[in-house]
Amino acid sequence: MTSPSPDQATDSLQQALAAEHAAIWAYGLAGAFLPPASDPALAKGSEAHTARRDATITLVKKAGATPKSAEPGYSTPQPLTNQSSAFVLLVSAEADAAAAWRSVLEHTTDPALRKTALDALTDAAVRAMTWRQTAGQTPSTPPLPGQP
């Protein structure tokens, strides 16, 4: 088995950063379609992704790369028209973040970076499960979060 290269780890971090940018955008957009009772969970999720984005920017810079910027907008898994589609967007954003952080795990042997990636994957999987449960989706979590 070949050890991952530093470039692979940096590329994976860049993908995780892109997923964090997209999640922040998704939380802002979904909030327009959810009832006020969802505001605390939306704020908590957005704050978590913002903190993770900022920490990831620092990691990318430490790796000697220029962090990817946020896009002006992102695609949604379906047209966003109501509460149900807003839940689908949030679950999708969390699933994408989990998959991106799983990729970081696969592309580094650095213990600190692996812990960061595992924590991020776990956090995204838990938030996705919470949004699925709130929306009444089943199953509430896939067998292996972060898998395609």
One Martini backbone bead per residue (centre of mass of N, CA, C, O) as a GRO file, in nm:
protein
  148
    1MET     BB    1   0.095   0.037   0.024
    2THR     BB    2   0.052   0.368  -0.047
    3SER     BB    3   0.132   0.668   0.041
    4PRO     BB    4   0.024   0.963   0.066
    5SER     BB    5   0.050   1.267  -0.059
    6PRO     BB    6   0.062   1.597   0.003
    7ASP     BB    7  -0.111   1.670  -0.246
    8GLN     BB    8  -0.353   1.494  -0.173
    9ALA     BB    9  -0.418   1.633   0.092
   10THR     BB   10  -0.459   1.916  -0.025
   11ASP     BB   11  -0.682   1.846  -0.225
   12SER     BB   12  -0.878   1.743  -0.007
   13LEU     BB   13  -0.892   2.006   0.150
   14GLN     BB   14  -1.010   2.171  -0.082
   15GLN     BB   15  -1.271   2.003  -0.099
   16ALA     BB   16  -1.360   2.061   0.191
   17LEU     BB   17  -1.373   2.363   0.159
   18ALA     BB   18  -1.590   2.363  -0.062
   19ALA     BB   19  -1.804   2.222   0.117
   20GLU     BB   20  -1.817   2.448   0.330
   21HIS     BB   21  -1.907   2.673   0.150
   22ALA     BB   22  -2.169   2.530   0.053
   23ALA     BB   23  -2.300   2.494   0.333
   24ILE     BB   24  -2.331   2.788   0.405
   25TRP     BB   25  -2.513   2.855   0.167
   26ALA     BB   26  -2.738   2.647   0.229
   27TYR     BB   27  -2.823   2.762   0.502
   28GLY     BB   28  -2.912   3.038   0.397
   29LEU     BB   29  -3.127   2.932   0.195
   30ALA     BB   30  -3.304   2.737   0.369
   31GLY     BB   31  -3.409   2.947   0.581
   32ALA     BB   32  -3.639   3.066   0.387
   33PHE     BB   33  -3.814   2.766   0.420
   34LEU     BB   34  -3.816   2.776   0.730
   35PRO     BB   35  -3.911   2.777   1.032
   36PRO     BB   36  -3.834   2.944   1.322
   37ALA     BB   37  -3.770   2.675   1.482
   38SER     BB   38  -3.495   2.631   1.298
   39ASP     BB   39  -3.290   2.857   1.371
   40PRO     BB   40  -3.095   2.725   1.577
   41ALA     BB   41  -2.994   2.496   1.386
   42LEU     BB   42  -2.896   2.680   1.161
   43ALA     BB   43  -2.692   2.841   1.327
   44LYS     BB   44  -2.523   2.602   1.425
   45GLY     BB   45  -2.444   2.493   1.145
   46SER     BB   46  -2.319   2.751   1.029
   47GLU     BB   47  -2.105   2.788   1.250
   48ALA     BB   48  -1.961   2.519   1.207
   49HIS     BB   49  -1.882   2.571   0.907
   50THR     BB   50  -1.728   2.833   0.956
   51ALA     BB   51  -1.513   2.717   1.145
   52ARG     BB   52  -1.417   2.497   0.950
   53ARG     BB   53  -1.335   2.681   0.723
   54ASP     BB   54  -1.123   2.849   0.875
   55ALA     BB   55  -0.944   2.604   0.954
   56THR     BB   56  -0.894   2.509   0.659
   57ILE     BB   57  -0.750   2.754   0.558
   58THR     BB   58  -0.510   2.719   0.746
   59LEU     BB   59  -0.423   2.437   0.643
   60VAL     BB   60  -0.372   2.518   0.349
   61LYS     BB   61  -0.157   2.729   0.410
   62LYS     BB   62   0.039   2.534   0.561
   63ALA     BB   63   0.066   2.367   0.276
   64GLY     BB   64   0.117   2.610   0.052
   65ALA     BB   65  -0.171   2.706  -0.030
   66THR     BB   66  -0.447   2.832  -0.198
   67PRO     BB   67  -0.744   2.898  -0.109
   68LYS     BB   68  -1.048   2.842  -0.184
   69SER     BB   69  -1.314   2.995  -0.302
   70ALA     BB   70  -1.612   3.096  -0.311
   71GLU     BB   71  -1.894   3.071  -0.464
   72PRO     BB   72  -2.171   3.248  -0.573
   73GLY     BB   73  -2.291   2.952  -0.631
   74TYR     BB   74  -2.513   2.663  -0.621
   75SER     BB   75  -2.629   2.361  -0.651
   76THR     BB   76  -2.926   2.185  -0.636
   77PRO     BB   77  -3.092   1.881  -0.604
   78GLN     BB   78  -3.342   2.077  -0.614
   79PRO     BB   79  -3.583   2.270  -0.618
   80LEU     BB   80  -3.642   2.557  -0.419
   81THR     BB   81  -3.987   2.577  -0.259
   82ASN     BB   82  -3.965   2.433   0.034
   83GLN     BB   83  -3.925   2.261   0.316
   84SER     BB   84  -3.849   1.989   0.190
   85SER     BB   85  -3.621   2.103   0.001
   86ALA     BB   86  -3.451   2.219   0.234
   87PHE     BB   87  -3.381   1.948   0.364
   88VAL     BB   88  -3.240   1.828   0.121
   89LEU     BB   89  -3.015   2.038   0.111
   90LEU     BB   90  -2.895   1.989   0.394
   91VAL     BB   91  -2.831   1.691   0.360
   92SER     BB   92  -2.649   1.726   0.113
   93ALA     BB   93  -2.437   1.911   0.244
   94GLU     BB   94  -2.355   1.705   0.464
   95ALA     BB   95  -2.279   1.472   0.277
   96ASP     BB   96  -2.057   1.627   0.126
   97ALA     BB   97  -1.882   1.685   0.371
   98ALA     BB   98  -1.835   1.395   0.458
   99ALA     BB   99  -1.699   1.304   0.194
  100ALA     BB  100  -1.463   1.506   0.200
  101TRP     BB  101  -1.347   1.414   0.480
  102ARG     BB  102  -1.300   1.122   0.396
  103SER     BB  103  -1.084   1.192   0.187
  104VAL     BB  104  -0.880   1.298   0.385
  105LEU     BB  105  -0.840   1.034   0.535
  106GLU     BB  106  -0.732   0.882   0.270
  107HIS     BB  107  -0.488   1.132   0.219
  108THR     BB  108  -0.368   1.071   0.517
  109THR     BB  109  -0.120   1.025   0.803
  110ASP     BB  110  -0.183   1.255   0.978
  111PRO     BB  111  -0.307   1.263   1.290
  112ALA     BB  112  -0.432   1.549   1.309
  113LEU     BB  113  -0.583   1.542   1.037
  114ARG     BB  114  -0.748   1.289   1.094
  115LYS     BB  115  -0.902   1.405   1.335
  116THR     BB  116  -1.031   1.640   1.189
  117ALA     BB  117  -1.178   1.467   0.975
  118LEU     BB  118  -1.341   1.289   1.169
  119ASP     BB  119  -1.491   1.516   1.312
  120ALA     BB  120  -1.625   1.632   1.056
  121LEU     BB  121  -1.772   1.380   0.965
  122THR     BB  122  -1.937   1.339   1.223
  123ASP     BB  123  -2.081   1.612   1.231
  124ALA     BB  124  -2.222   1.584   0.954
  125ALA     BB  125  -2.374   1.320   1.014
  126VAL     BB  126  -2.541   1.430   1.251
  127ARG     BB  127  -2.680   1.661   1.101
  128ALA     BB  128  -2.811   1.488   0.884
  129MET     BB  129  -2.979   1.317   1.076
  130THR     BB  130  -3.141   1.549   1.199
  131TRP     BB  131  -3.271   1.645   0.932
  132ARG     BB  132  -3.407   1.379   0.861
  133GLN     BB  133  -3.581   1.360   1.115
  134THR     BB  134  -3.729   1.632   1.084
  135ALA     BB  135  -3.839   1.535   0.787
  136GLY     BB  136  -3.903   1.212   0.799
  137GLN     BB  137  -3.665   1.046   0.711
  138THR     BB  138  -3.580   0.727   0.554
  139PRO     BB  139  -3.326   0.685   0.671
  140SER     BB  140  -3.141   0.876   0.903
  141THR     BB  141  -2.894   0.685   0.811
  142PRO     BB  142  -2.632   0.568   0.680
  143PRO     BB  143  -2.416   0.313   0.725
  144LEU     BB  144  -2.178   0.508   0.571
  145PRO     BB  145  -2.071   0.790   0.621
  146GLY     BB  146  -1.926   0.936   0.319
  147GLN     BB  147  -2.051   0.766   0.116
  148PRO     BB  148  -2.172   0.738  -0.214
   0.00000   0.00000   0.00000
